[in-house]
Coordinates of C-alpha atoms and ligand atoms in Angstrom, one line a residue:
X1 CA 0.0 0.0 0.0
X2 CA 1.0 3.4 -0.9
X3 CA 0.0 6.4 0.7
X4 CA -0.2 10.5 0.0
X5 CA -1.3 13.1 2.5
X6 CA -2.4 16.5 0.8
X7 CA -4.2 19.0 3.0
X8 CA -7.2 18.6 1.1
X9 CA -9.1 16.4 -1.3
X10 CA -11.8 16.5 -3.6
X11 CA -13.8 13.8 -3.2
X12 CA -17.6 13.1 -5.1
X13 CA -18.3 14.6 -1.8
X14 CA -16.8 17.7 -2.3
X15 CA -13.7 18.7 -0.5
X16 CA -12.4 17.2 2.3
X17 CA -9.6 18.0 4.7
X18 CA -7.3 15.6 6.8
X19 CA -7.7 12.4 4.7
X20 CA -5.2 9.7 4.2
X21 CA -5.2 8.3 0.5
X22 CA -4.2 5.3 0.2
X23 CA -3.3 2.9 -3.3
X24 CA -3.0 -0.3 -3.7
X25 CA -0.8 -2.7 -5.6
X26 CA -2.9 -2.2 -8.6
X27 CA -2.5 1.5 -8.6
X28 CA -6.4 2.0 -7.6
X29 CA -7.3 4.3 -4.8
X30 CA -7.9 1.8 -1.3
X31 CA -9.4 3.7 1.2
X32 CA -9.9 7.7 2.0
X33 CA -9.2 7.5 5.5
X34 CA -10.2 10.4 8.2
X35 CA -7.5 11.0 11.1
X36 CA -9.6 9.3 13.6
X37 CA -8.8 5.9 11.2
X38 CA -5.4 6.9 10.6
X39 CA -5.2 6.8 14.3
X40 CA -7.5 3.9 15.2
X41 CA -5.5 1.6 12.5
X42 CA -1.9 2.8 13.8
X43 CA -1.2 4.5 10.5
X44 CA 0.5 8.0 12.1
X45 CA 4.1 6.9 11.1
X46 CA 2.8 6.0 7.0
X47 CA 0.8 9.3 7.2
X48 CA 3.5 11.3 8.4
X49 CA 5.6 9.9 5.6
X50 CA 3.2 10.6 2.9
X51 CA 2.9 14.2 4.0
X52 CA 6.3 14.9 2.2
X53 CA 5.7 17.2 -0.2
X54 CA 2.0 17.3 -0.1
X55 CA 1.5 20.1 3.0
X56 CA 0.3 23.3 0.9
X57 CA -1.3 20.8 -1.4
X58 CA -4.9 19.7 -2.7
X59 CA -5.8 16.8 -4.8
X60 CA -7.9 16.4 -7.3
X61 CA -9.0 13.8 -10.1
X62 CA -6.2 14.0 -13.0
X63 CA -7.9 15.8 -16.2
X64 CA -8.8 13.5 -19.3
X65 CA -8.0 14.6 -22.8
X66 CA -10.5 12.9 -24.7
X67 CA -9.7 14.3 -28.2
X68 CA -6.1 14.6 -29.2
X69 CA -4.3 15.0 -32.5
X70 CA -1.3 14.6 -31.6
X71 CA 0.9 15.5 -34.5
X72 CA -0.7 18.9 -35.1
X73 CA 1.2 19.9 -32.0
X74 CA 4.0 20.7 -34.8
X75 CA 1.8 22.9 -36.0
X76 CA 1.0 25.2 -32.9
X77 CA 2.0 29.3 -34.1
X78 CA 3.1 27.8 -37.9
X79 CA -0.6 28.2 -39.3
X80 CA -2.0 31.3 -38.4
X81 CA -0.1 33.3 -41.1
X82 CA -1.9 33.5 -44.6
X83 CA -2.5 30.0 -46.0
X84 CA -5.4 30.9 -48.9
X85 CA -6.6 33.4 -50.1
X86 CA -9.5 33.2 -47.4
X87 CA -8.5 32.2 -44.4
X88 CA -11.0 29.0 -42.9
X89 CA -11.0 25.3 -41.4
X90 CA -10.5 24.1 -44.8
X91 CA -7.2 26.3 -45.8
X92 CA -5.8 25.2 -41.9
X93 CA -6.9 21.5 -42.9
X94 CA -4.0 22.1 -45.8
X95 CA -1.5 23.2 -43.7
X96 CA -2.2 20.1 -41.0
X97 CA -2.2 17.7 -44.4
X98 CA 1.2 19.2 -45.6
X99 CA 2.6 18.2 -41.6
X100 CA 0.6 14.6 -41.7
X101 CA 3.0 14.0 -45.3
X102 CA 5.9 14.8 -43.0
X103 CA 5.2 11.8 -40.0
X104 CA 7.3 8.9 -40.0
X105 CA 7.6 6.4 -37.0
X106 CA 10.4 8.4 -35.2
X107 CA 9.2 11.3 -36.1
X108 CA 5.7 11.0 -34.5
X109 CA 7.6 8.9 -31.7
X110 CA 9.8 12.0 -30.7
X111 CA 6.7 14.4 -31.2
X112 CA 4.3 11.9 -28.7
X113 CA 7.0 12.2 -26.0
X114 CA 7.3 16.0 -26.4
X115 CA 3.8 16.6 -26.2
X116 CA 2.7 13.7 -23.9
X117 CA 4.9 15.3 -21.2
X118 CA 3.6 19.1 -22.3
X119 CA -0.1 17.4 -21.0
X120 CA 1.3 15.4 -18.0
X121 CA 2.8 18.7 -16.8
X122 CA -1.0 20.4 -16.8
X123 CA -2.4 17.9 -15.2
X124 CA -4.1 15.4 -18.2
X125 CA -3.0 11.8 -17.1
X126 CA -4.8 10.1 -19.8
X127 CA -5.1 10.9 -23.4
X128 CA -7.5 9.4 -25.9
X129 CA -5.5 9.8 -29.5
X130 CA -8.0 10.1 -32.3
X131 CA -4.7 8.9 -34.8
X132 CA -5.2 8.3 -38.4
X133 CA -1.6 9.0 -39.8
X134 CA -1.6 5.2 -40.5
X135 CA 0.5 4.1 -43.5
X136 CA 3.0 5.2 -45.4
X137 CA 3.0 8.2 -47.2
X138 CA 1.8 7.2 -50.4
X139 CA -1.0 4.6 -49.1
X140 CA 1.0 1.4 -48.9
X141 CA 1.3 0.0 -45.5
X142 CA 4.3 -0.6 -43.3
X143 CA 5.5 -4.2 -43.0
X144 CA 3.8 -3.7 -39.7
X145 CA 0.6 -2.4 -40.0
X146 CA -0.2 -0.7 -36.8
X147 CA 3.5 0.4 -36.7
X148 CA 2.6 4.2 -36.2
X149 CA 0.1 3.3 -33.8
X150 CA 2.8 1.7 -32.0
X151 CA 4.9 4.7 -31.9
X152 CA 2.1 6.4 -30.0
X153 CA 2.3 3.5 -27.4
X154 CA 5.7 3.8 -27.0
X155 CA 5.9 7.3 -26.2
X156 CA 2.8 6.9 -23.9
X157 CA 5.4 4.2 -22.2
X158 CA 8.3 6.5 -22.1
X159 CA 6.2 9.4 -20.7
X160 CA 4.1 7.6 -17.9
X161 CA 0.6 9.1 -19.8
X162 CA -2.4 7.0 -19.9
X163 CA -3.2 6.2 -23.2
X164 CA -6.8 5.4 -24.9
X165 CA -6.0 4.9 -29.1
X166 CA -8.7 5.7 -30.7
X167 CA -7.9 3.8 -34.4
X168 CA -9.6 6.0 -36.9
X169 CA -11.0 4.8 -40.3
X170 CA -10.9 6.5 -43.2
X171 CA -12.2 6.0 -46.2
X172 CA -12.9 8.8 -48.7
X173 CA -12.6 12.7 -49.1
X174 CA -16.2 13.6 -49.0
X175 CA -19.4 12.1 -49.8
X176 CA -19.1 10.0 -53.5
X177 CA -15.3 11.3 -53.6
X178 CA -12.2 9.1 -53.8
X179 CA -9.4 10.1 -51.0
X180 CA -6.8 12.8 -52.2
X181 CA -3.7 11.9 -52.9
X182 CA -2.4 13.9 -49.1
X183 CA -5.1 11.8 -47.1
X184 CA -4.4 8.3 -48.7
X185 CA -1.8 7.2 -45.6
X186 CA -5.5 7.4 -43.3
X187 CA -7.1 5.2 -45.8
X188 CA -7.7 1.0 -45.5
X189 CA -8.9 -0.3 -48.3
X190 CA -11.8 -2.0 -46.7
X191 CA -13.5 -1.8 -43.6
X192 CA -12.4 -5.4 -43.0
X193 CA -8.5 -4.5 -43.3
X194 CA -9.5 -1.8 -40.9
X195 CA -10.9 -4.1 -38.5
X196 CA -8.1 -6.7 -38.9
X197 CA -5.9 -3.6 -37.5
X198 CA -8.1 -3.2 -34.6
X199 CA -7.9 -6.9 -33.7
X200 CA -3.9 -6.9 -34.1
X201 CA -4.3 -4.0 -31.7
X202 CA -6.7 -5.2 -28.8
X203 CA -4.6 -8.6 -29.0
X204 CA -1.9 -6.6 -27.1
X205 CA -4.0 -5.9 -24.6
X206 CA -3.8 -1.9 -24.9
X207 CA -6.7 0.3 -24.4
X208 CA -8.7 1.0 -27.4
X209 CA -11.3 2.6 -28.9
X210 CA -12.7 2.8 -32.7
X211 CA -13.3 6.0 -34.1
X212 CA -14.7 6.2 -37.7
X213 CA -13.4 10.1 -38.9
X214 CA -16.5 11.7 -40.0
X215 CA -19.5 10.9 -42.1
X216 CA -17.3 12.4 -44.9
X217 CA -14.7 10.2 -44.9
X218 CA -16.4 6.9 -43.7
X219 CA -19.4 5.1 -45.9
X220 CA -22.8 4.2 -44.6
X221 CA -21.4 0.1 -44.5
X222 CA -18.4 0.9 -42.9
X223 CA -20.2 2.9 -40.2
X224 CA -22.7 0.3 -39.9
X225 CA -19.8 -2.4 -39.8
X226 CA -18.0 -0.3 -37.1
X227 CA -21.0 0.3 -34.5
X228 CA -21.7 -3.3 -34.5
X229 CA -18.0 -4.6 -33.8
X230 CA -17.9 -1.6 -31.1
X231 CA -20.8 -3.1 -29.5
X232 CA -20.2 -6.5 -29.6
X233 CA -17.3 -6.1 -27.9
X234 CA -18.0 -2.7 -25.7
X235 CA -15.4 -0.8 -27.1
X236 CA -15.8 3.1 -27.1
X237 CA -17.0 5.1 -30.5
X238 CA -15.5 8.3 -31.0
X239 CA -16.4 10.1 -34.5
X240 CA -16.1 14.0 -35.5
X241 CA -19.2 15.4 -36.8
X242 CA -21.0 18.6 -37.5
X243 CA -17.6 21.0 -36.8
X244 CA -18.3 22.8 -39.8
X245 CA -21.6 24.3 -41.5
X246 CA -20.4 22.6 -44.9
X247 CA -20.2 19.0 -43.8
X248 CA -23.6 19.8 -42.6
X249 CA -24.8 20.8 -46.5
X250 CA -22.8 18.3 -48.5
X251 CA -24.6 15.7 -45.8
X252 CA -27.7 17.0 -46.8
X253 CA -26.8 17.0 -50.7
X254 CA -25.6 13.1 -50.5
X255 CA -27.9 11.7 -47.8
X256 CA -31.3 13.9 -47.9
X257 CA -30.1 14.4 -44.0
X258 CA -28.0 16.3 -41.3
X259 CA -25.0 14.0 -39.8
X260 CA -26.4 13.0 -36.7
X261 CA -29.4 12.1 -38.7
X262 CA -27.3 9.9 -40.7
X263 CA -25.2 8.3 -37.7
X264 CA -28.3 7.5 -35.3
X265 CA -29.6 5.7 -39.0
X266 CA -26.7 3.8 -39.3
X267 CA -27.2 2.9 -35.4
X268 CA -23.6 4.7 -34.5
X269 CA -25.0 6.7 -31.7
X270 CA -25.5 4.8 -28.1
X271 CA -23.8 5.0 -24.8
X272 CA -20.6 3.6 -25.9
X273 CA -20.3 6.7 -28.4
X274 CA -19.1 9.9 -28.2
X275 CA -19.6 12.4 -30.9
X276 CA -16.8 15.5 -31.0
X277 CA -17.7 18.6 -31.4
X278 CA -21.4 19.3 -32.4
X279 CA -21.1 22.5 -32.9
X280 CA -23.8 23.2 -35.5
X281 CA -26.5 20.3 -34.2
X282 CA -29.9 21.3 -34.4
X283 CA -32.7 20.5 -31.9
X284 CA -33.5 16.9 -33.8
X285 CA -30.1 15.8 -34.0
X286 CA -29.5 17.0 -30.1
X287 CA -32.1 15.0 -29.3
X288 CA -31.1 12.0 -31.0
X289 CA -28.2 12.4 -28.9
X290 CA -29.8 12.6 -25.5
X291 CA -32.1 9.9 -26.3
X292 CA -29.1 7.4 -27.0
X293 CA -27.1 7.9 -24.3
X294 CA -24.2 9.4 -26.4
X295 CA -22.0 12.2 -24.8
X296 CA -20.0 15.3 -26.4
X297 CA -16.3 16.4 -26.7
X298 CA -15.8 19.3 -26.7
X299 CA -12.7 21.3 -28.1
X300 CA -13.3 24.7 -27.2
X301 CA -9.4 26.1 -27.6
X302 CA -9.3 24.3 -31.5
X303 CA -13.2 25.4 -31.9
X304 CA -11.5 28.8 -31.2
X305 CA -8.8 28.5 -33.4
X306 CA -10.1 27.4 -36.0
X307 CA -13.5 29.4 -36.6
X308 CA -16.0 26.6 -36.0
X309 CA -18.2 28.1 -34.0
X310 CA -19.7 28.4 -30.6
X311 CA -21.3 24.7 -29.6
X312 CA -24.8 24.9 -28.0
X313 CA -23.9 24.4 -24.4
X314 CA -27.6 25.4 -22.8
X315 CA -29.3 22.7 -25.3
X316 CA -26.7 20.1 -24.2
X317 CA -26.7 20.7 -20.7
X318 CA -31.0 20.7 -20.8
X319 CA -30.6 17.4 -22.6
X320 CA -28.4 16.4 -20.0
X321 CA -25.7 15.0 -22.9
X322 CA -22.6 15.1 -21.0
X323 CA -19.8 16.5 -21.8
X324 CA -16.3 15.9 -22.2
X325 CA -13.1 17.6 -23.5
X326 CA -10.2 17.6 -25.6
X327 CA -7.0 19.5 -26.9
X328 CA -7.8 18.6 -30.5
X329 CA -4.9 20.2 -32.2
X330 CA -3.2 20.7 -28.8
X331 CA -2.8 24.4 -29.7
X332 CA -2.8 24.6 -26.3
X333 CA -2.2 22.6 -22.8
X334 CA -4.0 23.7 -20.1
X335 CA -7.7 21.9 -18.8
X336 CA -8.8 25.2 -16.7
X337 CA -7.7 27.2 -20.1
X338 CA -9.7 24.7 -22.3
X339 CA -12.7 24.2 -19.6
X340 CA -12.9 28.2 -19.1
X341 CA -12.9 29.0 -22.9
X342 CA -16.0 26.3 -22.7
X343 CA -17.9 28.4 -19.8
X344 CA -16.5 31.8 -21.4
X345 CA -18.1 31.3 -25.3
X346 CA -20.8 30.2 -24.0
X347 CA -21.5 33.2 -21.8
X348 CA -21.0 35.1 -25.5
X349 CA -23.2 33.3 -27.2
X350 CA -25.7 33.4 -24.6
X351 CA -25.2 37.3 -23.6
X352 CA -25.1 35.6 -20.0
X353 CA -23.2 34.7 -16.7
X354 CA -22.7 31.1 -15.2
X355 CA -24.0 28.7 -18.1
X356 CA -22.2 25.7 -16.7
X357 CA -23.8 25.1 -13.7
X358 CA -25.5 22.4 -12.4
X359 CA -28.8 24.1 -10.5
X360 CA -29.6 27.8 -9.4
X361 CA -27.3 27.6 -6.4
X362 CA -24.2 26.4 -8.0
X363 CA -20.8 28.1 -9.5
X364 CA -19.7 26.6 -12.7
X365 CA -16.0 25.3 -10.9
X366 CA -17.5 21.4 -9.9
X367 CA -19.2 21.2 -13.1
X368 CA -16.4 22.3 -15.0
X369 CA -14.6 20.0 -12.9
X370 CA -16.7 16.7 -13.8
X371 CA -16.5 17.5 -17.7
X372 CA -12.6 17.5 -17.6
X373 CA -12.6 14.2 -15.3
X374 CA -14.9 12.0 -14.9
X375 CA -17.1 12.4 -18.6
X376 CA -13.6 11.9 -20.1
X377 CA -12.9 9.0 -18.5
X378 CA -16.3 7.5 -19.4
X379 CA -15.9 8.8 -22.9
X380 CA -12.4 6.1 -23.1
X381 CA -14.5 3.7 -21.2
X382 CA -11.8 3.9 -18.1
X383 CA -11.9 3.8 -14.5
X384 CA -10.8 7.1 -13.6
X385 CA -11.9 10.6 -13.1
X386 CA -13.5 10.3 -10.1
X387 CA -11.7 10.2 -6.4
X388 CA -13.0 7.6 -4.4
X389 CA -12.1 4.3 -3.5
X390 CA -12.1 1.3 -6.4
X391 CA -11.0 4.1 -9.0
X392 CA -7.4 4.1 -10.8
X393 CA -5.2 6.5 -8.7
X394 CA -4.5 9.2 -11.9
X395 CA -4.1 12.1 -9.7
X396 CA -2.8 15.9 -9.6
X397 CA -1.5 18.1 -7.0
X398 CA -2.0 21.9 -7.1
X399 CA -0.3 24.2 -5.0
X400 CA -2.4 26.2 -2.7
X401 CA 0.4 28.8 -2.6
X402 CA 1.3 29.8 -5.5
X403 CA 0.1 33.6 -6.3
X404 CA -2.4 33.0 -9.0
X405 CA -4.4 31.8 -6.2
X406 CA -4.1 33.8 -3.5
X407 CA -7.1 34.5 -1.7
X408 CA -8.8 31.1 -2.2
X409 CA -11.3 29.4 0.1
X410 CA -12.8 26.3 0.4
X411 CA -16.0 27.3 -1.0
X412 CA -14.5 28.9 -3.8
X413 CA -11.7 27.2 -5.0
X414 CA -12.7 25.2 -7.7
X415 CA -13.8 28.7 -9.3
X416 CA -10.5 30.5 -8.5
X417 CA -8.8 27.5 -10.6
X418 CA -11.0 27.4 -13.5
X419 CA -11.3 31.5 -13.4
X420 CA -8.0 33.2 -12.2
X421 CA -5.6 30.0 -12.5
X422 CA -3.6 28.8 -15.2
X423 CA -2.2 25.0 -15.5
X424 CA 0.9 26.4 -13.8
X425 CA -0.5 25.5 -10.6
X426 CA -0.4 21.7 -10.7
X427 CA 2.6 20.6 -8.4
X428 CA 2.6 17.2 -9.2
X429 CA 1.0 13.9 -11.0
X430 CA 0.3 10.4 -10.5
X431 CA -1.1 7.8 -12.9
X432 CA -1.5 4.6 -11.5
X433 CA -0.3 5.9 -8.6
X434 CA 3.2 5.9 -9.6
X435 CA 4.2 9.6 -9.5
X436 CA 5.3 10.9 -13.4
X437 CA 5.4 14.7 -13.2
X438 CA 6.7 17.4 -10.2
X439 CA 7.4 20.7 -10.7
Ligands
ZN1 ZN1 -10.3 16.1 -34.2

């Protein structure tokens, strides 16, 4: 048993002072114990010991990143000079093409590490890794043929992250057009090869989920195909869809319907899946959502960068859909930055304060707090996210001095974090219980 000793700790309770954590062989939290059963139990010399560093301290749940590109970290301050003529998604989506061209093994390997330790450091301690840089640059596959995929794993390894992959298929450019020439290294010939890759992968026993790209890129059969092998064997669903109005209208051209529409026909949506972003979804399709259980990522730092709008928050939250999020293009690294942008656009879209929040009484910090954690960790179909006994031990530490917080209380600091604080303030991180980050 291992033990840690912070001066306070968030529990589905709320916060609590004065308890004992303490992690098993397995690297799940034990027991929260009080001092009275610290005492009762003889366990003063193993608290005292697991103070350490942890005095000035609070714990929370670590933060899930539930939607990660990790390649387009290359791209972070390179694509915001002129790319076309008109500046979009779509001119950006060249830009992110022309640095897919550029992956090899090592090179993806060596940008995994970089950027895995950039989200260990603000507190994510897993990452789901939508990756569909598959094969080799012109379409052919490696002589292994989950070898990128593997990459990602080994850098998850060498980094001590938490890593969900979600294998992406790909198929097509758009609706009833072949794949370009930059995208054909995403593409399997069939949605059989694809699934033949997902079975190498699960038969080494790493976390997985499947994740076809888009209704653009993916085929009504293959989608079909997909949801059927995802609930046969419960394996989480992750697929982008209605990011940008004109996916939305060549949907409607092809199919006679909007992409939600389209996925709840093909029986994609359901409580293993989680649809990213949403932005444009309309009343039917938000429903279709709530009524299958599905959740939301949301992306709100990429949504920002890259003009997609401002996702209905006050029709997701009155569906109850919950919602999750993720760094997308990891343009930036910071879950209070990424979970105040959410609580911030939709205030501006709204023309209101506190959208967020869970009832008339409450602040927007636990909520805020519950997207980052625990609907990420559902959303990868993990055991985390939540601090209480039974759960994996994927932990952070902030530091209840530093100035960005000064003039906190109990009451109110979840909101000085999500508000005033920057990811600066996480001290240290576990994941398994095994510590893998300290400032
Ligand atoms: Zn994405």
């Amino acid at each position: 048993m291992r033990y840690l000793w912070p001066d306070y700790v968030y529990t589905p309770h709320g916060w609590q002072r004065d308890i004992l954590v303490a992690i098993d062989e397995h690297g799940c939290i034990a027991e929260l114990l009080s001092r009275a059963e610290v005492e009762a139990r003889g366990l003063q010399a193993e608290a005292e010991a697991a103070r350490g560093s942890l005095s000035g301290k609070a714990l929370l749940p670590g933060f899930v990143n539930a939607h990660s590109h990790v390649f387009q970290r290359a791209l972070r301050g390179q694509a915001q000079r002129p790319i076309g003529g008109h500046d979009t998604f779509w001119s950006w989506r060249q830009a992110m093409y022309a640095e897919a061209r550029r992956l090899d093994p090592e090179r993806l390997y060596q940008l995994a590490c970089a950027t895995y330790r950039e989200m260990l450091a603000a507190g994510y301690t897993t990452v789901g890794e939508f990756h569909y840089v598959h094969h080799q640059p012109d379409g052919r596959p490696y002589a292994a043929p989950n070898l990128m995929a593997e990459a990602l794993l080994q850098a998850a390894r060498t980094v001590g992250i938490r890593l969900v992959i979600l294998l992406a298929a790909y198929a097509r450019n758009d609706f009833g057009q072949p794949a370009l020439e930059e995208q054909r290294r995403f593409c399997d010939p069939s949605v059989a090869a694809y699934l033949e890759r997902v079975e190498a992968l699960r038969g080494l026993g790493v976390p997985l989920g499947l994740a076809p790209h888009s209704v653009r890129a993916v085929p009504e059969d293959w989608l079909r195909a997909i949801a059927a092998y995802s609930r046969q064997h419960q394996l989480p669903l992750h697929i982008h869809a209605n990011e940008q109005p004109a996916e939305i209208a060549s949907c409607l051209a092809a199919c006679g319907c909007r992409p939600l529409v389209l996925l709840a026909r093909c029986e994609v949506l359901g409580p293993q899946t989680t649809v990213v972003h949403a932005t444009h979804a309309d009343r039917t399709e938000l429903d279709l959502l709530a009524s299958s259980g599905a959740r939301v990522c949301l992306c709100p730092t990429t949504e920002g960068d890259l003009g997609d709008g401002i996702p209905p928050y006050r029709e997701l939250l009155a569906r109850r859909i919950p919602l999750a999020i993720g760094s997308d293009s990891n343009t930036r690294l910071d879950p209070f930055e990424e979970l105040r942008w959410a609580e911030y656009t939709a205030r501006l879209r709204y023309g209101e304060r506190r959208i967020l929040v869970t009832g008339p009484e409450a602040s927007p910090g636990a909520y805020l707090l519950t997207c980052g954690c625990e609907h990420g960790a559902a959303a990868l179909g993990i055991e985390s996210g939540r601090l209480e006994p039974g759960r994996l031990a994927d932990l952070v530490a902030v530091d209840l001095e530093h100035p960005m917080l000064q003039g906190w209380t109990i009451e109110s600091l979840l909101d000085c974090l999500f508000f005033g604080a920057t990811a600066e303030v996480i001290s240290a991180v576990w994941v398994s219980g095994q510590q893998v980050y300290a400032r």
